[in-house]
XYZ file of C-alpha atoms in Angstrom:
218
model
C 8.307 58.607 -184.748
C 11.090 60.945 -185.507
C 11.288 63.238 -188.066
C 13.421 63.004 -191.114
C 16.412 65.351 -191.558
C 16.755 67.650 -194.684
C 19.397 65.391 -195.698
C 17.031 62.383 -195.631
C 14.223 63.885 -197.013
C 16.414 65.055 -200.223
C 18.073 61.882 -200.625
C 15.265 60.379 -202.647
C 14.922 63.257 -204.808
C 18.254 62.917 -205.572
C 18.136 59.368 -206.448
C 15.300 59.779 -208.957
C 16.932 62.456 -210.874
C 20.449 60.359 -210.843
C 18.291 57.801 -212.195
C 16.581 59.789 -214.420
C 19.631 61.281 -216.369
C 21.253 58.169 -216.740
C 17.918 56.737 -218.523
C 18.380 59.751 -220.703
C 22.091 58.845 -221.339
C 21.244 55.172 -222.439
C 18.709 56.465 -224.614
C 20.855 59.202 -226.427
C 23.394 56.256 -226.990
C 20.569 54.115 -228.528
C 18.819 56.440 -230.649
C 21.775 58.308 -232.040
C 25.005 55.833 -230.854
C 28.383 57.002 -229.909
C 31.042 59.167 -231.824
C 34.079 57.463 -231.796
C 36.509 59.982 -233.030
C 39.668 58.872 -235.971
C 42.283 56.405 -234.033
C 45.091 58.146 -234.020
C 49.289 57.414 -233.126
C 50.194 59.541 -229.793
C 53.222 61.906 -230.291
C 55.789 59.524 -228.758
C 58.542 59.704 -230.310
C 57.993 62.821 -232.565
C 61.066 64.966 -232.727
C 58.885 68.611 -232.273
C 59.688 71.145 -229.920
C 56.468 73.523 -230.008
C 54.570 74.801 -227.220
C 50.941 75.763 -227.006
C 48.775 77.854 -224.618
C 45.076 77.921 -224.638
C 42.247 78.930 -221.560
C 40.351 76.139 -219.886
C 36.873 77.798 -218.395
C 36.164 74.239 -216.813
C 35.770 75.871 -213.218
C 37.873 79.220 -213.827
C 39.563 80.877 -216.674
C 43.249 79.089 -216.497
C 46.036 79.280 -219.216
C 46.989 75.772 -219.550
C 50.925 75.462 -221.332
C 51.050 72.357 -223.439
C 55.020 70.829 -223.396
C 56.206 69.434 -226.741
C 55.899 66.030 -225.015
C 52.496 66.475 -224.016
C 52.823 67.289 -220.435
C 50.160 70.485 -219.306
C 50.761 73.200 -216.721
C 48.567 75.183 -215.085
C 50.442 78.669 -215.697
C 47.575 81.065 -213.993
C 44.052 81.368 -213.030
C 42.239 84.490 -212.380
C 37.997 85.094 -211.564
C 37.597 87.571 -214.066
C 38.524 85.482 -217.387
C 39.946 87.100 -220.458
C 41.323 86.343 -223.452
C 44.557 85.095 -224.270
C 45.978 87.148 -226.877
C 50.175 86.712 -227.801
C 52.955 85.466 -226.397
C 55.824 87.576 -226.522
C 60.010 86.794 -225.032
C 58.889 87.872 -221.552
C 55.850 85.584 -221.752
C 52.275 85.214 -222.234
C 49.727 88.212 -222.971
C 46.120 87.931 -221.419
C 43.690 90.290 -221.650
C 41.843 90.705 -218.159
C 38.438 91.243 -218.091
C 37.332 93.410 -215.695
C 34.013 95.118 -214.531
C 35.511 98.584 -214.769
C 38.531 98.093 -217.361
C 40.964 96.203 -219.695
C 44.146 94.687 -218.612
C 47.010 93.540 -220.408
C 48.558 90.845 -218.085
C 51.793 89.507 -219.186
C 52.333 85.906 -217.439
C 55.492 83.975 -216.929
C 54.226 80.452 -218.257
C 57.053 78.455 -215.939
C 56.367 80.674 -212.658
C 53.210 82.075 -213.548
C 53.945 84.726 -212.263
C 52.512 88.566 -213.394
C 55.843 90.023 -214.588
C 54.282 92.936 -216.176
C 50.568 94.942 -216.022
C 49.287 97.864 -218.347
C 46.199 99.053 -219.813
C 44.613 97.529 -223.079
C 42.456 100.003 -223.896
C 43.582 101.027 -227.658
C 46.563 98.332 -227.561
C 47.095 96.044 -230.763
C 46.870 92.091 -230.335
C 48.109 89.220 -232.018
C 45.006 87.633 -233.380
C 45.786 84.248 -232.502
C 43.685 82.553 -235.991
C 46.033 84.801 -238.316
C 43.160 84.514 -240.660
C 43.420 80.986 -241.818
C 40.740 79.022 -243.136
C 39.533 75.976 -242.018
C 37.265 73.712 -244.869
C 35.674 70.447 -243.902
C 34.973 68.602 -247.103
C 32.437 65.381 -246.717
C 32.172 62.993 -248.629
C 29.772 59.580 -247.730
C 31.723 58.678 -244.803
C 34.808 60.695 -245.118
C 36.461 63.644 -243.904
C 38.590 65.888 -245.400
C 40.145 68.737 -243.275
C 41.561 71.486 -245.525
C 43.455 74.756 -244.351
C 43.730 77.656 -246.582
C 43.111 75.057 -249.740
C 45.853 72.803 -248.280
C 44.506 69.036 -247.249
C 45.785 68.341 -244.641
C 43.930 65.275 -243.148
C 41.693 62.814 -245.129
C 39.834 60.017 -242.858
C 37.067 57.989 -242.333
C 34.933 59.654 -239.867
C 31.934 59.789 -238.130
C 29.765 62.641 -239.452
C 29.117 64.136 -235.903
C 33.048 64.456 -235.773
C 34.606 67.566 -236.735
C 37.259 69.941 -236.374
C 36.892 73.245 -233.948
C 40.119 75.145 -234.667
C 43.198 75.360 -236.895
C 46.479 77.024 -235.798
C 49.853 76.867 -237.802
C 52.528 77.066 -235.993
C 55.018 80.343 -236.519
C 57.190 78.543 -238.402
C 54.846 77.329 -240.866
C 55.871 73.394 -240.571
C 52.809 72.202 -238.481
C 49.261 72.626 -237.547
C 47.533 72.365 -234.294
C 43.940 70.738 -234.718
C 41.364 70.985 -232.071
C 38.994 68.371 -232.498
C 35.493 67.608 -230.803
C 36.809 64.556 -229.239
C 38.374 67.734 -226.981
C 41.988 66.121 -228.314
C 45.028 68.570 -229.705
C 46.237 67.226 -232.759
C 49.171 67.996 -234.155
C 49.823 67.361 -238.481
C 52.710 68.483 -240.652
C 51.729 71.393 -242.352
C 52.150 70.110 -245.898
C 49.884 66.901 -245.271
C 52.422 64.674 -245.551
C 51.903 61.944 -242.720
C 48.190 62.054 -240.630
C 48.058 63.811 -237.352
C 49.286 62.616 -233.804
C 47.292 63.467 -230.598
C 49.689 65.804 -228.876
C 46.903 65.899 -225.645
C 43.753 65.770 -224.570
C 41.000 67.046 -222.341
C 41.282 70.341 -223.936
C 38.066 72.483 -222.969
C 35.514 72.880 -225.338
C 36.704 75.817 -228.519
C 40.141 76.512 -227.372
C 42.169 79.446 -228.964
C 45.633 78.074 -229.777
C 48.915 80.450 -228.887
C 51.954 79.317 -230.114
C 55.427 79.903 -229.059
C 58.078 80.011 -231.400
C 58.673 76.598 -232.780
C 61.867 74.922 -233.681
C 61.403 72.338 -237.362
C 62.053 69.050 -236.307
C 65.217 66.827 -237.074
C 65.736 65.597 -240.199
């Protein structure tokens, strides 16, 4: 009789716990159901020129560049991680963590290329929430989603869903909302008309940079 290979022998092990998680799965959807996240409009159509940058630490820190029409680039991805700090006219600033030091990288987000490299020790950064304040108001089941006192958003919603991050946009004419559905919403900054998903499949608490934003037509 011949002897099972490692392989072989593993396979049932695997099986079990395959089968095991996705018992676990069914049962988390029974006992506590699923969170369907606000329907919401997709930004077709939207006249907006803004673009976004953010880190996705899915397999390795990468800034991802969000288009105005949605589209994503991969601009860079480095081992070390860091922290994406500004974006200036030559391009995005990430700070480089290192074992030994700081570095300010400063990326071209079309190329992605490292245009520039200096130390960070001691250097100033954009803080990228400006110090805005982000309110989630419940009431039964709605949701109302206020920055600095200004409602922007008021919906029916799942009380499981909520809001990671608010960034307004330099020109002060939108907001970027980072939702737990991992979607980028995007709302005019006065509240006037609900938000659009701009993407999705953003990794887990983004920080939102913006670029210098155009208002849209009238």
């Amino acid at each position: 009789m011949s002897t099972p290979t490692r392989s072989e022998a593993t396979q049932p092990v695997a099986l079990v716990a395959a089968a095991v998680v996705a018992i676990l799965v069914v049962v988390a959807v029974v006992l506590f159901g699923v969170v369907r996240p606000p329907q919401l409009a997709p930004l077709d159509g939207l006249s907006f020129t803004g673009t976004v940058a953010y880190l996705d630490w899915t397999d390795e820190a990468c800034v991802i560049v969000v288009r105005p029409d949605g589209d994503r680039d991969e601009a860079w991805c480095g081992d070390d991680g860091g922290e994406l700090v500004g974006w200036t006219d030559a391009g995005l600033q990430l700070r480089r963590w290192a074992a030994t030091d700081r570095e300010l990288l400063t990326i071209d987000p079309d190329s992605g290329e490292v245009v520039h490299r200096s130390d960070a020790d001691g250097a100033d950064f954009l803080d990228p929430h400006r110090g805005h304040d982000l309110a989630e108001v419940r009431d039964g089941g709605q949701l109302e989603v206020r920055v600095d006192g200004q409602v922007l958003w008021t919906t029916d919603a799942d009380e499981r869903y909520s809001i990671h991050g608010t960034w307004p946009s330099p020109d002060g004419a939108w907001v970027a909302l980072q939702d737990s559905a991992d979607r980028l919403l995007l709302v005019p900054a006065d509240g006037s008309a609900e938000p659009v998903v701009w993407t999705e499949d953003v990794d887990g608490y983004a920080t939102i940079v913006w670029r210098d934003v155009s208002a849209p037509d009238a």
